[in-house]
Amino acid sequence: MRILVTGGAGYIGSHVAKALASAGHTPVVFDNLEMGHRWAVRWGPLIEGDLADASAARAALEGVEAVVHLAGYIFVGESVKAPSKYYRNNFVNSLNLLDAMRAAGVRDIVFSSTAAVYGAPEKVPIPEDSPKIPINPYGESKRFFEQALEWYGAAYGMRSLCLRYFNAAGADPDGETGEAHEPETHLIPLVIDAALGVRPPVGLFGTDYPTPDGTAIRDYIHVTDLARAHVLGIEYLRSGGASTALNVGTGSGHSVREIISVVEGISGLPVPVNIAPRREGDSPALVALALRAREALGWEPRHSSLEEIVRTALAWHRRMAKHPPR
Ligand code: UFG
């Protein structure tokens, strides 16, 4: 199948494109290259365009049978300071994609959602039917789009699978793509780069959380496992699966301090750390109840031990430090 992958030049998108190609599909990447990279588009054609441009979205759907929609801004902290940017890009511009799909008769969409739709949940691990009360505009922009998908489903017969990612991490085990955000705000690359001495000491945001070691807990999922969930998700929709939302996580949580000590152990390098206050918009703990994705998609994590996540990310960041991809 020819599958449109919006945001396919980004970190998760490039791994999704590789996974789709490995499964025999043609990933057609649609990306404005604001955050994505030309070098990360290796498994199918690139259409350079922006979802703000409704006619570009319509043109990109030529010959396409299904869509994976990942394009969007991703920084929780920035979204608190610039909500307009997040609502506009992640929600308003994404509606152009949905309307273009309606016009083209493309019904199936896998959407890149997030654990941030749950906000600061009372119950952890988090089941999919937990209350959706985002605590930052990023999470809310994703929640809005999930809701639009429900109503577009009811009114226009659109079929959707929302994958609520927990913390994507790690890199392609073959070293063909990996994480290269600028600015980088994610914990694991910052810890690795601090160990390698290519970035300053990492700030440890908050040591007073109600967790065993006082630092925040997240569910880290290897990006290759995450990518496979999209391939299975497309197959699920194409074989008549009902529209739904699924957590994509491992079900196990790790604290910030734990991440730092695993990076030190695997790299053999000390990680310089600065203790800092909590970051605005952050939840104390986000861990998936990860059973429904197994049931619905037959998906389970294969590469998501902390050891494999850190090993693949370390290999990628070592290479990036020496030979930045172009
Ligand atoms: N952290 C630090 N120092 C840093 C960066 C992060 O201590 O320099 C901490 C954060 O406070 C948080 C944890 O490390 O407790 C993980 O932070 P990340 O920025 O790596 O990831 P987030 O959990 O904030 O966000 C990620 C994705 C979002 C998604 C969210 C849902 O980036 O898109 O997971 O869980 F919404």
Short mmCIF file of C-alpha atoms and ligand atoms in Angstrom, two decimals:
data_model
loop_
_atom_site.label_atom_id
_atom_site.label_comp_id
_atom_site.label_asym_id
_atom_site.label_seq_id
_atom_site.Cartn_x
_atom_site.Cartn_y
_atom_site.Cartn_z
CA MET A 1 0.00 0.00 0.00
CA ARG A 2 0.99 3.59 -0.58
CA ILE A 3 0.77 5.20 2.87
CA LEU A 4 1.11 8.91 3.58
CA VAL A 5 3.31 9.52 6.62
CA THR A 6 3.00 13.13 7.79
CA GLY A 7 6.01 14.08 9.88
CA GLY A 8 7.86 11.16 8.32
CA ALA A 9 11.20 13.02 8.34
CA GLY A 10 11.16 13.21 12.13
CA TYR A 11 12.45 10.91 14.82
CA ILE A 12 9.44 8.62 15.23
CA GLY A 13 8.25 9.21 11.65
CA SER A 14 11.47 7.96 10.07
CA HIS A 15 11.32 4.77 12.13
CA VAL A 16 7.67 4.34 11.07
CA ALA A 17 8.63 4.82 7.41
CA LYS A 18 11.34 2.17 7.73
CA ALA A 19 8.93 -0.26 9.44
CA LEU A 20 6.26 0.30 6.75
CA ALA A 21 8.80 -0.29 3.97
CA SER A 22 10.03 -3.46 5.70
CA ALA A 23 6.42 -4.69 5.69
CA GLY A 24 6.21 -4.13 1.92
CA HIS A 25 4.42 -0.76 1.88
CA THR A 26 5.50 2.50 0.24
CA PRO A 27 5.78 5.28 2.83
CA VAL A 28 5.19 8.66 1.18
CA VAL A 29 6.64 11.21 3.58
CA PHE A 30 4.89 14.59 3.86
CA ASP A 31 7.00 16.95 5.95
CA ASN A 32 7.77 20.68 6.01
CA LEU A 33 11.32 19.92 7.26
CA GLU A 34 10.96 22.51 10.02
CA MET A 35 11.89 19.88 12.60
CA GLY A 36 12.43 16.87 10.34
CA HIS A 37 15.51 16.05 8.26
CA ARG A 38 15.94 15.29 4.59
CA TRP A 39 18.54 12.64 5.52
CA ALA A 40 15.92 10.80 7.55
CA VAL A 41 13.75 10.15 4.46
CA ARG A 42 15.25 6.95 3.08
CA TRP A 43 12.41 4.53 2.54
CA GLY A 44 10.13 6.30 0.08
CA PRO A 45 9.49 9.64 -1.62
CA LEU A 46 9.46 12.99 0.19
CA ILE A 47 6.78 15.58 -0.45
CA GLU A 48 7.92 18.84 1.10
CA GLY A 49 4.80 20.62 2.31
CA ASP A 50 2.87 22.00 5.23
CA LEU A 51 -0.55 20.96 6.50
CA ALA A 52 -1.43 24.64 6.88
CA ASP A 53 -1.75 24.50 3.08
CA ALA A 54 -4.99 22.61 2.42
CA SER A 55 -4.25 22.21 -1.29
CA ALA A 56 -0.85 20.64 -0.54
CA ALA A 57 -2.56 18.15 1.76
CA ARG A 58 -5.05 17.27 -1.00
CA ALA A 59 -2.30 16.83 -3.60
CA ALA A 60 -0.24 14.58 -1.28
CA LEU A 61 -3.10 12.09 -1.03
CA GLU A 62 -2.93 11.15 -4.73
CA GLY A 63 -2.87 7.34 -4.92
CA VAL A 64 -2.69 6.98 -1.13
CA GLU A 65 -4.69 4.25 0.63
CA ALA A 66 -4.11 5.09 4.30
CA VAL A 67 -2.49 7.76 6.46
CA VAL A 68 -0.17 7.79 9.45
CA HIS A 69 -0.33 11.28 10.94
CA LEU A 70 2.67 12.25 13.07
CA ALA A 71 3.31 15.84 12.00
CA GLY A 72 3.10 18.23 14.93
CA TYR A 73 4.97 20.14 17.57
CA ILE A 74 6.13 18.03 20.48
CA PHE A 75 7.54 20.15 23.29
CA VAL A 76 5.46 20.12 26.46
CA GLY A 77 7.32 23.06 28.06
CA GLU A 78 7.10 25.22 24.94
CA SER A 79 3.37 24.50 24.62
CA VAL A 80 2.76 26.07 28.03
CA LYS A 81 4.47 29.25 26.85
CA ALA A 82 3.11 29.27 23.29
CA PRO A 83 -0.31 27.57 23.30
CA SER A 84 -1.41 29.29 20.10
CA LYS A 85 1.37 27.57 18.15
CA TYR A 86 0.29 24.17 19.46
CA TYR A 87 -3.45 24.51 18.95
CA ARG A 88 -2.91 25.86 15.44
CA ASN A 89 -0.39 23.35 14.19
CA ASN A 90 -1.44 20.20 16.03
CA PHE A 91 -5.17 20.74 15.80
CA VAL A 92 -6.26 23.34 13.23
CA ASN A 93 -3.74 22.39 10.53
CA SER A 94 -4.42 18.70 11.16
CA LEU A 95 -8.08 19.29 10.26
CA ASN A 96 -6.87 20.18 6.75
CA LEU A 97 -5.51 16.66 6.53
CA LEU A 98 -8.80 15.12 7.64
CA ASP A 99 -10.80 17.21 5.19
CA ALA A 100 -8.40 16.31 2.39
CA MET A 101 -8.86 12.64 3.31
CA ARG A 102 -12.64 13.04 3.12
CA ALA A 103 -12.36 14.66 -0.29
CA ALA A 104 -10.03 11.92 -1.55
CA GLY A 105 -12.09 9.08 -0.04
CA VAL A 106 -9.20 7.90 2.17
CA ARG A 107 -10.80 6.51 5.32
CA ASP A 108 -8.06 4.98 7.47
CA ILE A 109 -5.75 6.97 9.73
CA VAL A 110 -3.33 6.02 12.47
CA PHE A 111 -2.75 9.06 14.68
CA SER A 112 0.27 9.85 16.80
CA SER A 113 -1.29 10.68 20.15
CA THR A 114 0.33 10.83 23.55
CA ALA A 115 0.19 9.85 27.18
CA ALA A 116 -0.02 13.60 27.81
CA VAL A 117 -3.78 13.36 27.06
CA TYR A 118 -4.16 11.84 30.54
CA GLY A 119 -2.59 14.80 32.35
CA ALA A 120 -1.58 13.84 35.88
CA PRO A 121 -3.65 10.67 36.30
CA GLU A 122 -4.66 9.36 39.70
CA LYS A 123 -4.44 5.75 38.64
CA VAL A 124 -1.03 4.49 37.40
CA PRO A 125 -0.56 2.28 35.34
CA ILE A 126 -3.01 4.20 33.19
CA PRO A 127 -5.84 2.37 31.38
CA GLU A 128 -7.13 3.89 28.14
CA ASP A 129 -10.48 4.80 29.68
CA SER A 130 -8.86 7.02 32.35
CA PRO A 131 -10.10 10.60 32.44
CA LYS A 132 -8.50 12.73 29.73
CA ILE A 133 -7.53 15.95 31.52
CA PRO A 134 -4.37 17.26 29.85
CA ILE A 135 -2.26 19.61 31.96
CA ASN A 136 -0.55 21.38 29.06
CA PRO A 137 -1.61 22.69 25.63
CA TYR A 138 0.48 20.03 23.88
CA GLY A 139 -1.56 17.22 25.43
CA GLU A 140 -4.75 19.16 24.88
CA SER A 141 -4.03 19.76 21.19
CA LYS A 142 -3.63 15.99 20.75
CA ARG A 143 -6.81 15.32 22.73
CA PHE A 144 -8.76 17.76 20.54
CA PHE A 145 -7.65 15.87 17.45
CA GLU A 146 -8.59 12.53 18.99
CA GLN A 147 -12.07 13.94 19.56
CA ALA A 148 -12.27 15.27 16.02
CA LEU A 149 -11.45 11.77 14.80
CA GLU A 150 -14.35 10.34 16.82
CA TRP A 151 -16.81 12.82 15.34
CA TYR A 152 -15.42 12.45 11.80
CA GLY A 153 -15.85 8.70 12.28
CA ALA A 154 -19.50 9.07 13.27
CA ALA A 155 -20.34 11.62 10.57
CA TYR A 156 -18.15 10.63 7.61
CA GLY A 157 -17.20 7.00 8.23
CA MET A 158 -13.55 7.80 8.87
CA ARG A 159 -11.74 4.99 10.71
CA SER A 160 -9.00 5.86 13.15
CA LEU A 161 -6.54 4.36 15.54
CA CYS A 162 -5.05 6.75 18.10
CA LEU A 163 -1.77 5.46 19.46
CA ARG A 164 -1.04 7.12 22.78
CA TYR A 165 2.71 7.02 22.95
CA PHE A 166 4.49 6.95 26.23
CA ASN A 167 8.18 8.02 26.08
CA ALA A 168 9.72 7.12 22.73
CA ALA A 169 13.43 6.45 23.10
CA GLY A 170 16.33 4.51 21.57
CA ALA A 171 17.41 4.41 17.94
CA ASP A 172 17.20 2.14 14.91
CA PRO A 173 19.32 -0.93 15.76
CA ASP A 174 20.86 -0.77 12.23
CA GLY A 175 21.95 2.82 12.87
CA GLU A 176 20.03 4.14 9.82
CA THR A 177 18.06 6.76 11.77
CA GLY A 178 17.74 8.10 15.29
CA GLU A 179 16.82 11.07 17.45
CA ALA A 180 18.08 14.49 16.30
CA HIS A 181 15.87 17.20 17.74
CA GLU A 182 17.02 20.79 17.81
CA PRO A 183 16.47 22.00 20.42
CA GLU A 184 16.72 18.68 22.22
CA THR A 185 14.57 18.53 25.35
CA HIS A 186 14.24 14.79 25.92
CA LEU A 187 15.90 13.13 28.85
CA ILE A 188 17.78 10.20 27.32
CA PRO A 189 19.61 12.08 24.52
CA LEU A 190 20.49 14.89 26.91
CA VAL A 191 21.88 12.46 29.50
CA ILE A 192 23.88 10.63 26.82
CA ASP A 193 25.25 13.84 25.31
CA ALA A 194 26.20 15.11 28.78
CA ALA A 195 28.12 11.85 29.34
CA LEU A 196 29.82 12.20 25.94
CA GLY A 197 30.73 15.80 26.77
CA VAL A 198 29.00 17.20 23.68
CA ARG A 199 26.35 19.04 25.70
CA PRO A 200 26.45 20.69 29.13
CA PRO A 201 25.54 18.85 32.34
CA VAL A 202 21.95 17.62 32.29
CA GLY A 203 19.39 19.42 34.49
CA LEU A 204 17.52 17.02 36.77
CA PHE A 205 14.06 18.58 36.87
CA GLY A 206 12.55 17.91 40.27
CA THR A 207 13.74 15.74 43.14
CA ASP A 208 10.64 16.25 45.30
CA TYR A 209 8.14 14.14 43.38
CA PRO A 210 6.09 11.60 45.36
CA THR A 211 8.08 8.70 43.89
CA PRO A 212 10.55 6.29 45.57
CA ASP A 213 13.67 8.34 44.68
CA GLY A 214 11.92 11.71 44.34
CA THR A 215 12.41 11.97 40.55
CA ALA A 216 9.71 11.65 37.90
CA ILE A 217 8.79 8.28 36.43
CA ARG A 218 8.16 7.55 32.75
CA ASP A 219 7.44 4.48 30.61
CA TYR A 220 10.19 4.37 27.96
CA ILE A 221 9.30 2.53 24.77
CA HIS A 222 11.85 1.70 22.09
CA VAL A 223 11.08 3.66 18.93
CA THR A 224 11.37 0.48 16.83
CA ASP A 225 8.64 -1.15 18.92
CA LEU A 226 6.58 2.00 18.61
CA ALA A 227 7.06 2.00 14.84
CA ARG A 228 5.87 -1.60 14.56
CA ALA A 229 2.64 -0.65 16.35
CA HIS A 230 1.86 1.69 13.42
CA VAL A 231 2.31 -1.06 10.83
CA LEU A 232 0.06 -3.38 12.84
CA GLY A 233 -2.33 -0.47 13.32
CA ILE A 234 -2.71 0.07 9.57
CA GLU A 235 -3.30 -3.65 9.08
CA TYR A 236 -5.85 -3.60 11.92
CA LEU A 237 -7.86 -0.79 10.31
CA ARG A 238 -7.61 -2.31 6.81
CA SER A 239 -8.95 -5.60 8.10
CA GLY A 240 -12.03 -3.91 9.58
CA GLY A 241 -10.89 -3.18 13.15
CA ALA A 242 -13.08 -0.64 14.95
CA SER A 243 -11.81 2.88 15.63
CA THR A 244 -10.16 3.03 19.03
CA ALA A 245 -7.30 4.47 21.09
CA LEU A 246 -4.48 2.34 22.47
CA ASN A 247 -1.63 2.99 24.87
CA VAL A 248 1.78 2.17 23.47
CA GLY A 249 4.10 1.62 26.38
CA THR A 250 5.77 -1.23 28.22
CA GLY A 251 3.86 -1.07 31.50
CA SER A 252 7.08 -0.47 33.45
CA GLY A 253 8.23 2.87 34.80
CA HIS A 254 11.75 4.22 35.33
CA SER A 255 12.82 7.28 37.26
CA VAL A 256 15.11 10.02 35.98
CA ARG A 257 17.82 8.87 38.40
CA GLU A 258 17.51 5.32 37.11
CA ILE A 259 18.05 6.52 33.53
CA ILE A 260 21.17 8.41 34.57
CA SER A 261 22.62 5.38 36.32
CA VAL A 262 21.90 3.04 33.36
CA VAL A 263 23.61 5.49 30.98
CA GLU A 264 26.61 5.65 33.32
CA GLY A 265 26.72 1.85 33.54
CA ILE A 266 26.50 1.21 29.79
CA SER A 267 28.74 4.06 28.64
CA GLY A 268 31.27 3.71 31.45
CA LEU A 269 31.18 7.52 31.66
CA PRO A 270 30.01 9.74 34.53
CA VAL A 271 26.95 11.90 33.80
CA PRO A 272 27.35 15.46 35.09
CA VAL A 273 24.05 16.57 36.64
CA ASN A 274 22.60 19.87 37.89
CA ILE A 275 19.66 19.55 40.26
CA ALA A 276 16.92 21.92 39.08
CA PRO A 277 13.29 22.72 39.96
CA ARG A 278 10.40 20.81 38.41
CA ARG A 279 9.62 21.65 34.78
CA GLU A 280 6.24 23.28 34.18
CA GLY A 281 3.62 20.92 32.78
CA ASP A 282 5.36 17.69 33.88
CA SER A 283 3.48 14.81 35.55
CA PRO A 284 5.04 12.89 38.46
CA ALA A 285 4.47 9.48 36.86
CA LEU A 286 3.19 8.25 33.48
CA VAL A 287 3.15 4.49 33.01
CA ALA A 288 0.91 2.64 30.57
CA LEU A 289 -1.48 -0.12 31.28
CA ALA A 290 -0.39 -1.79 28.08
CA LEU A 291 -2.77 -4.70 27.64
CA ARG A 292 -5.19 -3.46 24.99
CA ALA A 293 -2.57 -2.97 22.29
CA ARG A 294 -1.56 -6.59 22.80
CA GLU A 295 -5.16 -7.76 22.45
CA ALA A 296 -6.15 -5.54 19.54
CA LEU A 297 -2.94 -5.57 17.49
CA GLY A 298 -1.02 -8.60 18.74
CA TRP A 299 1.71 -6.06 19.51
CA GLU A 300 4.21 -6.37 22.30
CA PRO A 301 7.49 -4.63 23.01
CA ARG A 302 10.55 -6.58 21.87
CA HIS A 303 13.35 -4.04 22.18
CA SER A 304 12.27 -1.92 25.12
CA SER A 305 14.50 -3.04 27.96
CA LEU A 306 16.23 0.04 29.37
CA GLU A 307 19.51 -1.62 28.45
CA GLU A 308 18.60 -1.94 24.73
CA ILE A 309 17.09 1.54 24.62
CA VAL A 310 20.22 3.13 26.06
CA ARG A 311 22.61 0.94 24.03
CA THR A 312 21.02 1.82 20.67
CA ALA A 313 20.67 5.51 21.60
CA LEU A 314 24.28 5.66 22.78
CA ALA A 315 25.54 4.13 19.52
CA TRP A 316 23.49 6.66 17.52
CA HIS A 317 24.60 9.70 19.56
CA ARG A 318 28.24 8.61 19.48
CA ARG A 319 28.04 8.48 15.68
CA MET A 320 26.17 11.81 15.49
CA ALA A 321 28.84 13.47 17.62
CA LYS A 322 31.53 12.30 15.17
CA HIS A 323 29.70 12.37 11.84
CA PRO A 324 26.49 14.42 11.94
CA PRO A 325 24.16 13.03 9.25
CA ARG A 326 23.46 15.31 6.28
N1 UFG B 1 13.88 15.60 32.39
C1 UFG B 1 14.91 16.08 33.18
N2 UFG B 1 15.89 16.81 32.55
C2 UFG B 1 15.88 17.08 31.23
C3 UFG B 1 14.83 16.59 30.45
C4 UFG B 1 13.84 15.85 31.06
O1 UFG B 1 14.96 15.86 34.38
O2 UFG B 1 16.81 17.77 30.76
C5 UFG B 1 12.82 14.80 33.02
C6 UFG B 1 11.44 15.42 32.80
O3 UFG B 1 11.15 16.35 33.81
C7 UFG B 1 10.57 14.18 32.82
C8 UFG B 1 11.46 13.06 32.27
O4 UFG B 1 12.79 13.56 32.40
O5 UFG B 1 10.23 13.87 34.14
C9 UFG B 1 11.19 12.76 30.82
O6 UFG B 1 11.20 13.98 30.08
P1 UFG B 1 11.18 14.03 28.50
O7 UFG B 1 11.27 15.47 28.13
O8 UFG B 1 12.19 13.12 27.95
O9 UFG B 1 9.78 13.44 28.13
P2 UFG B 1 8.32 13.91 28.61
O10 UFG B 1 7.83 12.83 29.53
O11 UFG B 1 8.27 15.28 29.11
O12 UFG B 1 7.55 13.95 27.25
C10 UFG B 1 7.43 12.84 26.40
C11 UFG B 1 7.21 13.31 24.98
C12 UFG B 1 5.90 14.02 24.89
C13 UFG B 1 4.82 13.18 25.48
C14 UFG B 1 5.15 12.71 26.85
C15 UFG B 1 4.09 11.78 27.35
O13 UFG B 1 8.22 14.19 24.57
O14 UFG B 1 5.63 14.24 23.55
O15 UFG B 1 6.39 12.06 26.82
O16 UFG B 1 4.57 10.95 28.32
F1 UFG B 1 3.70 13.90 25.58
#
